[in-house]
Amino acid sequence: MITTGPARVRVMATDLLARVFDTPSIGVPGWASESLLTSIRSVVLLSAAGWQAIMIAVTALTGSAPGWPLMAGMSVLALAALAALRGPLPDALIPVGMASTGIWCYLVAPGVEAPLTLAACWQINFATFFAGLLVRDRRIILVVIGYAAAAMVVVLAVRPDWSRQFAVSILVTQTAIIIALRLGLPALLRIGTTADEAARAAEEATRRAVLTRESSARIAEEARVLHDTAINTLGAIANAGAGITDLARVRQQCARDVVSLTALRAEQPMVETTSLLDLFGQPGLPTRRGGLTDEDLEQIGARLSSATVSALVGCVREAVTNATKHSGADYVSITTAVDDGEFVLTVADDGVGFDPVAAHGRQRGLANSIAARASDAGIATRIHSGTGLGTRITLLAPLDAAPRDEPLSLSADVAGFLGASRLRAAEMYGLGVTLIGVLLTAIGGANAYGALFLMLAVMAGAWLAFRARRLRAHRGGLAVALVAAALTVFVLSAAATDFGSSGVVHWQALAPTGALIMTFALLPSLRIIVASLSAVAAVVIALALTVAAADLTAAGNIAVAGCVTLGFAALWARFQILVERIGARSLRSRQETFTANLATEVAAAAQAHYLRWMAAGLDDAITLLQELADGSRHPADEETRALCADEERYLRQLVQISPELIHLGREMMPTLQFARDRGIDYSLRLGSTDTADEATARLLSAMVLHNLATTPSGSSVLASVFPAQDGLQLTLVGSGLSVPPSPSPWPTDTTVSTGLIEMVTRESDRVLADARTGGW
């Protein structure tokens, strides 16, 4: 329904009042909002103290006897403003004190055209402006209207010779200022809130990326360790490979594998300290060493990250294992060197080699255990082989390179935030000061020569030019035009008061600041700011000197108005600089906190990985390897070899689960052990897409475990999880499959037919998954 006429006016008025009396909110404060608020408060309090110095000087020049107590009060107020920067002094006391001293000035001023009267007007104006910036509580509106009404009553009662229009304008002006601030401040704060939300989104995205990357990398390395140790050992025993001819070495290797598998299942992950000297102590074929000395290797190791050294040792271990199993060579050569800023490590044998095209299985093993491990650590890999030509694996690790496993830094567009806040705030201020000028002109006051009409036209033109995107593309030319507009506006505002001699209390001294602040937003350099303020100061001095010969009081008024213009513009420039400094400092602090918290989360995630391997069913492998290590089983026995072959196949199923499946992998691993314990021929196929959370992964595993529990021993079950539509589809194939009963329904996309179950989980099923999986 569209409202028209009086009803629409009432709706608009109600909405305006709601916005004025609503408390400006910043939501959850972040670095950008905190930078804005801290900068605003610092600049306001410093400016309040600085303006008191000008007030004291004007009061002293007035020369009246009551001025001394007044100057003492202003001095106390200045000290209070400075103290509020560091202490718990309530911010509201500063503007209230300024308004009180402003009213006091009205009582002691020699006349309505005196510089002290003009200064008092701006003391109260600044009090309102500072109150609106310092205090976001809605009650500040009543406080402002209260002291403005008090000032009006004092003028009407004590200075009856002053015009009633002047007294009323005090109330009107303060009301207009506080309303303009209440309407404009939320828009400025929203810029900070938007930047904070973007920063939090970037934090969350970075956190997820780092946790996923670190978890995937750790799981991948743990899977490689499992492959390089237990799987290779069990495979060699099952196949009666060349590596098991030395019984003592086999037992020693089995004992090491028991330690490795036990460490995978430990709540506190084992920290393996490695050095480059460990390259030459790997089990398998004898090694012949060449190249660098121990001392050289120790020096080089100090230039490599611990992750790089561990990766190099792991790659050599797998290369020696492969040579032992497949090459038929008598030994392996390990050569080290430094070439062009890289540590070069070569592992070679003169065995049978392999055809890179035909030997897909062996190539895949080398890619997973050597090339992938090396790539994760930033190490380049070259593998050369051919039938009858042996195999040579070369690893190249950059020296003094930045570790690739450092947590990602949170990136925030500080420059974008600062630019947006400058332009938006300047645009709002330019419009606000123009509208207030229109209001003050409308309610009457000094307008000699009709100068205010031309002044408002120049102000509106400057604001429209600033908003024009095409003109902003030529920032230098636009800045020059805005400074010229500011100078013109000041001269016209002075002309409206007959250059400080008539109606000075109505002098719109803030009018020139609109164009100046828009200039600072366009070109926020100290050189431009100083040049612009210097140009205004030169015009102020020139006007004051020109008028001084005929009327010193008028010259004083011009000086006071110039101080208002220059002081407020300098205040804004200081605000811009502080936002940049405090924002950069706040962001650095937030990044440091984020990095520290992220490191803690990564460590906690790494510690929790043992749950994955606890559920993987490594007990049988550990028991078998321990029996081989302590000699209660002999690697040559047929039964032992059969057990090793079975255990090797099972472990290979585990390491084939993608490390990227953080949630799904951990929840589906137990289904392999459960099926093996029940004697079910179970095949599990998982893609590379993980579930969004652990609850959804538990929902999928719950369906699989129920059907494995109801499937007879000796039967076959196939389970697969792959992307489908906008979620993941679980497909179960077997005999006697069913959906378990439950108080709550399963996902709507669950279909059951003879020997087949298909279930699709989506993001919308998360609540369902959370509720359901508590019982499984």
mmCIF file of C-alpha atoms in Angstrom, residues 26-263:
data_model
loop_
_atom_site.group_PDB
_atom_site.id
_atom_site.type_symbol
_atom_site.label_atom_id
_atom_site.label_comp_id
_atom_site.label_asym_id
_atom_site.label_seq_id
_atom_site.Cartn_x
_atom_site.Cartn_y
_atom_site.Cartn_z
ATOM 1 C CA ILE A 26 28.537 -0.513 15.303
ATOM 2 C CA GLY A 27 27.567 -4.128 15.972
ATOM 3 C CA VAL A 28 30.573 -6.246 16.928
ATOM 4 C CA PRO A 29 33.498 -3.787 16.885
ATOM 5 C CA GLY A 30 36.481 -4.636 14.713
ATOM 6 C CA TRP A 31 39.677 -2.961 13.628
ATOM 7 C CA ALA A 32 37.931 -0.493 11.285
ATOM 8 C CA SER A 33 35.172 0.571 13.707
ATOM 9 C CA GLU A 34 37.644 0.826 16.558
ATOM 10 C CA SER A 35 39.931 2.947 14.378
ATOM 11 C CA LEU A 36 37.088 5.335 13.524
ATOM 12 C CA LEU A 37 35.832 5.651 17.093
ATOM 13 C CA THR A 38 39.303 6.009 18.614
ATOM 14 C CA SER A 39 40.293 8.608 16.018
ATOM 15 C CA ILE A 40 37.080 10.599 16.468
ATOM 16 C CA ARG A 41 37.473 10.664 20.241
ATOM 17 C CA SER A 42 41.167 11.618 20.143
ATOM 18 C CA VAL A 43 40.653 14.426 17.643
ATOM 19 C CA VAL A 44 37.582 15.796 19.423
ATOM 20 C CA LEU A 45 39.274 15.943 22.827
ATOM 21 C CA LEU A 46 42.451 17.485 21.427
ATOM 22 C CA SER A 47 40.420 20.016 19.480
ATOM 23 C CA ALA A 48 38.347 20.873 22.538
ATOM 24 C CA ALA A 49 41.556 21.606 24.451
ATOM 25 C CA GLY A 50 43.024 23.580 21.540
ATOM 26 C CA TRP A 51 39.884 25.691 21.078
ATOM 27 C CA GLN A 52 40.011 26.686 24.740
ATOM 28 C CA ALA A 53 43.388 28.305 24.048
ATOM 29 C CA ILE A 54 41.726 30.474 21.376
ATOM 30 C CA MET A 55 38.859 31.272 23.748
ATOM 31 C CA ILE A 56 41.316 32.303 26.473
ATOM 32 C CA ALA A 57 43.160 34.590 24.021
ATOM 33 C CA VAL A 58 39.921 36.258 22.843
ATOM 34 C CA THR A 59 38.743 36.686 26.449
ATOM 35 C CA ALA A 60 42.090 38.216 27.450
ATOM 36 C CA LEU A 61 41.951 40.693 24.553
ATOM 37 C CA THR A 62 38.448 41.739 25.651
ATOM 38 C CA GLY A 63 40.027 43.056 28.865
ATOM 39 C CA SER A 64 36.970 42.915 31.138
ATOM 40 C CA ALA A 65 37.513 42.148 34.850
ATOM 41 C CA PRO A 66 35.155 39.113 34.995
ATOM 42 C CA GLY A 67 37.291 37.550 32.271
ATOM 43 C CA TRP A 68 39.882 36.183 34.687
ATOM 44 C CA PRO A 69 37.581 33.646 36.398
ATOM 45 C CA LEU A 70 36.252 32.758 32.947
ATOM 46 C CA MET A 71 39.768 32.126 31.614
ATOM 47 C CA ALA A 72 40.502 29.981 34.675
ATOM 48 C CA GLY A 73 37.406 27.904 33.916
ATOM 49 C CA MET A 74 38.483 27.505 30.303
ATOM 50 C CA SER A 75 41.941 26.416 31.432
ATOM 51 C CA VAL A 76 40.426 23.758 33.684
ATOM 52 C CA LEU A 77 38.230 22.631 30.783
ATOM 53 C CA ALA A 78 41.283 22.312 28.500
ATOM 54 C CA LEU A 79 43.130 20.247 31.115
ATOM 55 C CA ALA A 80 40.038 18.065 31.587
ATOM 56 C CA ALA A 81 39.866 17.388 27.848
ATOM 57 C CA LEU A 82 43.517 16.332 27.821
ATOM 58 C CA ALA A 83 43.006 14.210 30.942
ATOM 59 C CA ALA A 84 40.035 12.467 29.315
ATOM 60 C CA LEU A 85 42.394 11.146 26.649
ATOM 61 C CA ARG A 86 44.149 9.018 29.281
ATOM 62 C CA GLY A 87 41.750 8.777 32.195
ATOM 63 C CA PRO A 88 38.230 7.667 33.060
ATOM 64 C CA LEU A 89 36.721 11.174 32.926
ATOM 65 C CA PRO A 90 33.213 10.984 31.335
ATOM 66 C CA ASP A 91 33.288 12.371 27.797
ATOM 67 C CA ALA A 92 29.950 14.173 28.230
ATOM 68 C CA LEU A 93 31.494 16.565 30.779
ATOM 69 C CA ILE A 94 33.621 18.239 28.089
ATOM 70 C CA PRO A 95 30.812 19.496 25.795
ATOM 71 C CA VAL A 96 28.655 20.427 28.778
ATOM 72 C CA GLY A 97 31.562 22.433 30.194
ATOM 73 C CA MET A 98 32.111 24.133 26.839
ATOM 74 C CA ALA A 99 28.435 25.091 26.616
ATOM 75 C CA SER A 100 28.517 26.452 30.175
ATOM 76 C CA THR A 101 31.565 28.649 29.509
ATOM 77 C CA GLY A 102 29.950 29.788 26.254
ATOM 78 C CA ILE A 103 26.899 31.004 28.161
ATOM 79 C CA TRP A 104 29.230 32.672 30.670
ATOM 80 C CA CYS A 105 30.875 34.534 27.753
ATOM 81 C CA TYR A 106 27.478 35.950 26.784
ATOM 82 C CA LEU A 107 27.222 37.425 30.274
ATOM 83 C CA VAL A 108 30.584 39.241 30.188
ATOM 84 C CA ALA A 109 30.886 40.137 26.482
ATOM 85 C CA PRO A 110 30.946 43.911 25.889
ATOM 86 C CA GLY A 111 28.421 43.755 23.052
ATOM 87 C CA VAL A 112 26.691 41.608 20.495
ATOM 88 C CA GLU A 113 29.220 42.517 17.792
ATOM 89 C CA ALA A 114 32.280 41.824 19.993
ATOM 90 C CA PRO A 115 34.745 39.077 19.053
ATOM 91 C CA LEU A 116 34.074 37.389 22.419
ATOM 92 C CA THR A 117 30.385 37.049 21.498
ATOM 93 C CA LEU A 118 31.289 35.442 18.171
ATOM 94 C CA ALA A 119 33.762 33.145 19.938
ATOM 95 C CA ALA A 120 31.067 32.227 22.490
ATOM 96 C CA CYS A 121 28.697 31.263 19.675
ATOM 97 C CA TRP A 122 31.300 28.864 18.334
ATOM 98 C CA GLN A 123 32.133 27.573 21.801
ATOM 99 C CA ILE A 124 28.529 26.413 22.046
ATOM 100 C CA ASN A 125 28.443 25.199 18.422
ATOM 101 C CA PHE A 126 31.560 23.111 18.977
ATOM 102 C CA ALA A 127 30.112 21.840 22.256
ATOM 103 C CA THR A 128 27.136 20.451 20.345
ATOM 104 C CA PHE A 129 29.294 19.072 17.564
ATOM 105 C CA PHE A 130 31.620 17.352 20.038
ATOM 106 C CA ALA A 131 28.680 16.043 22.090
ATOM 107 C CA GLY A 132 27.205 14.375 19.024
ATOM 108 C CA LEU A 133 30.533 12.714 18.215
ATOM 109 C CA LEU A 134 31.574 11.686 21.730
ATOM 110 C CA VAL A 135 28.249 10.496 23.156
ATOM 111 C CA ARG A 136 26.130 8.095 21.115
ATOM 112 C CA ASP A 137 23.438 7.775 23.792
ATOM 113 C CA ARG A 138 20.119 9.244 22.625
ATOM 114 C CA ARG A 139 19.839 11.304 25.823
ATOM 115 C CA ILE A 140 22.573 13.607 24.533
ATOM 116 C CA ILE A 141 19.916 15.183 22.274
ATOM 117 C CA LEU A 142 17.974 16.322 25.326
ATOM 118 C CA VAL A 143 21.187 17.562 26.951
ATOM 119 C CA VAL A 144 22.027 19.658 23.881
ATOM 120 C CA ILE A 145 18.529 21.100 23.583
ATOM 121 C CA GLY A 146 18.592 21.786 27.334
ATOM 122 C CA TYR A 147 21.749 23.887 27.381
ATOM 123 C CA ALA A 148 20.759 25.595 24.087
ATOM 124 C CA ALA A 149 17.438 26.575 25.668
ATOM 125 C CA ALA A 150 19.294 27.781 28.754
ATOM 126 C CA ALA A 151 21.552 29.953 26.598
ATOM 127 C CA MET A 152 18.514 31.376 24.834
ATOM 128 C CA VAL A 153 16.833 32.227 28.150
ATOM 129 C CA VAL A 154 20.022 33.819 29.523
ATOM 130 C CA VAL A 155 20.383 36.046 26.465
ATOM 131 C CA LEU A 156 16.705 37.062 26.555
ATOM 132 C CA ALA A 157 16.821 37.787 30.288
ATOM 133 C CA VAL A 158 20.264 39.295 30.803
ATOM 134 C CA ARG A 159 20.997 40.909 27.432
ATOM 135 C CA PRO A 160 17.676 42.441 26.407
ATOM 136 C CA ASP A 161 19.519 44.826 24.092
ATOM 137 C CA TRP A 162 20.506 41.902 21.890
ATOM 138 C CA SER A 163 17.974 40.808 19.279
ATOM 139 C CA ARG A 164 15.408 38.107 20.008
ATOM 140 C CA GLN A 165 16.349 36.579 16.668
ATOM 141 C CA PHE A 166 19.871 35.980 17.942
ATOM 142 C CA ALA A 167 18.574 34.276 21.079
ATOM 143 C CA VAL A 168 16.241 31.990 19.118
ATOM 144 C CA SER A 169 18.960 31.168 16.593
ATOM 145 C CA ILE A 170 21.041 29.612 19.388
ATOM 146 C CA LEU A 171 18.368 26.958 19.988
ATOM 147 C CA VAL A 172 17.703 26.457 16.280
ATOM 148 C CA THR A 173 21.402 26.121 15.416
ATOM 149 C CA GLN A 174 22.189 23.607 18.154
ATOM 150 C CA THR A 175 19.131 21.524 17.274
ATOM 151 C CA ALA A 176 20.113 21.510 13.590
ATOM 152 C CA ILE A 177 23.702 20.476 14.399
ATOM 153 C CA ILE A 178 22.754 17.595 16.691
ATOM 154 C CA ILE A 179 20.105 16.295 14.266
ATOM 155 C CA ALA A 180 22.533 16.455 11.338
ATOM 156 C CA LEU A 181 25.111 14.532 13.374
ATOM 157 C CA ARG A 182 22.603 11.901 14.488
ATOM 158 C CA LEU A 183 21.566 11.358 10.890
ATOM 159 C CA GLY A 184 25.063 11.371 9.400
ATOM 160 C CA LEU A 185 27.141 9.510 12.016
ATOM 161 C CA PRO A 186 25.497 6.075 11.467
ATOM 162 C CA ALA A 187 26.365 6.251 7.765
ATOM 163 C CA LEU A 188 30.002 6.898 8.647
ATOM 164 C CA LEU A 189 30.050 4.102 11.217
ATOM 165 C CA ARG A 190 28.522 1.736 8.673
ATOM 166 C CA ILE A 191 31.669 2.107 6.586
ATOM 167 C CA GLY A 192 33.674 0.787 9.518
ATOM 168 C CA THR A 193 31.115 -1.945 10.193
ATOM 169 C CA THR A 194 31.237 -3.052 6.558
ATOM 170 C CA ALA A 195 35.034 -3.182 6.673
ATOM 171 C CA ASP A 196 34.874 -5.169 9.933
ATOM 172 C CA GLU A 197 32.445 -7.666 8.445
ATOM 173 C CA ALA A 198 34.685 -8.074 5.412
ATOM 174 C CA ALA A 199 37.685 -8.587 7.706
ATOM 175 C CA ARG A 200 35.820 -11.200 9.752
ATOM 176 C CA ALA A 201 34.753 -12.985 6.578
ATOM 177 C CA ALA A 202 38.380 -12.946 5.400
ATOM 178 C CA GLU A 203 39.475 -14.282 8.791
ATOM 179 C CA GLU A 204 36.988 -17.123 8.627
ATOM 180 C CA ALA A 205 37.901 -17.979 5.043
ATOM 181 C CA THR A 206 41.594 -17.878 5.923
ATOM 182 C CA ARG A 207 41.025 -19.944 9.050
ATOM 183 C CA ARG A 208 39.146 -22.609 7.132
ATOM 184 C CA ALA A 209 41.729 -22.617 4.343
ATOM 185 C CA VAL A 210 44.664 -22.919 6.731
ATOM 186 C CA LEU A 211 43.032 -25.596 8.878
ATOM 187 C CA THR A 212 42.062 -27.581 5.795
ATOM 188 C CA ARG A 213 45.494 -27.165 4.236
ATOM 189 C CA GLU A 214 47.377 -28.025 7.412
ATOM 190 C CA SER A 215 45.093 -30.934 8.256
ATOM 191 C CA SER A 216 45.250 -32.307 4.710
ATOM 192 C CA ALA A 217 49.021 -31.944 4.623
ATOM 193 C CA ARG A 218 49.420 -33.678 7.968
ATOM 194 C CA ILE A 219 47.071 -36.520 7.044
ATOM 195 C CA ALA A 220 48.858 -36.906 3.712
ATOM 196 C CA GLU A 221 52.229 -37.101 5.465
ATOM 197 C CA GLU A 222 50.888 -39.555 8.029
ATOM 198 C CA ALA A 223 49.506 -41.706 5.194
ATOM 199 C CA ARG A 224 52.908 -41.579 3.502
ATOM 200 C CA VAL A 225 54.595 -42.605 6.730
ATOM 201 C CA LEU A 226 52.170 -45.520 6.991
ATOM 202 C CA HIS A 227 52.953 -46.453 3.391
ATOM 203 C CA ASP A 228 56.705 -46.060 3.748
ATOM 204 C CA THR A 229 56.900 -48.086 6.952
ATOM 205 C CA ALA A 230 54.280 -50.696 7.762
ATOM 206 C CA ILE A 231 52.801 -51.152 4.283
ATOM 207 C CA ASN A 232 56.195 -51.541 2.631
ATOM 208 C CA THR A 233 57.420 -53.863 5.374
ATOM 209 C CA LEU A 234 54.326 -56.058 5.282
ATOM 210 C CA GLY A 235 54.399 -56.098 1.471
ATOM 211 C CA ALA A 236 58.052 -57.124 1.409
ATOM 212 C CA ILE A 237 57.405 -59.984 3.841
ATOM 213 C CA ALA A 238 54.256 -61.084 1.978
ATOM 214 C CA ASN A 239 56.168 -61.189 -1.327
ATOM 215 C CA ALA A 240 59.371 -62.585 0.165
ATOM 216 C CA GLY A 241 61.279 -59.582 -1.228
ATOM 217 C CA ALA A 242 65.016 -59.037 -1.160
ATOM 218 C CA GLY A 243 64.712 -56.779 1.847
ATOM 219 C CA ILE A 244 63.820 -59.634 4.236
ATOM 220 C CA THR A 245 66.914 -61.780 3.763
ATOM 221 C CA ASP A 246 68.577 -60.172 6.762
ATOM 222 C CA LEU A 247 66.424 -61.373 9.694
ATOM 223 C CA ALA A 248 67.938 -58.960 12.196
ATOM 224 C CA ARG A 249 67.248 -55.999 9.927
ATOM 225 C CA VAL A 250 63.652 -57.190 9.370
ATOM 226 C CA ARG A 251 63.036 -57.327 13.110
ATOM 227 C CA GLN A 252 64.629 -53.936 13.565
ATOM 228 C CA GLN A 253 62.418 -52.464 10.838
ATOM 229 C CA CYS A 254 59.283 -54.056 12.319
ATOM 230 C CA ALA A 255 60.126 -52.527 15.701
ATOM 231 C CA ARG A 256 60.455 -49.111 14.039
ATOM 232 C CA ASP A 257 57.124 -49.605 12.302
ATOM 233 C CA VAL A 258 55.446 -50.432 15.611
ATOM 234 C CA VAL A 259 56.726 -47.118 16.970
ATOM 235 C CA SER A 260 55.441 -45.273 13.888
ATOM 236 C CA LEU A 261 51.972 -46.822 13.987
ATOM 237 C CA THR A 262 51.690 -46.306 17.733
ATOM 238 C CA ALA A 263 52.633 -42.648 17.248
#
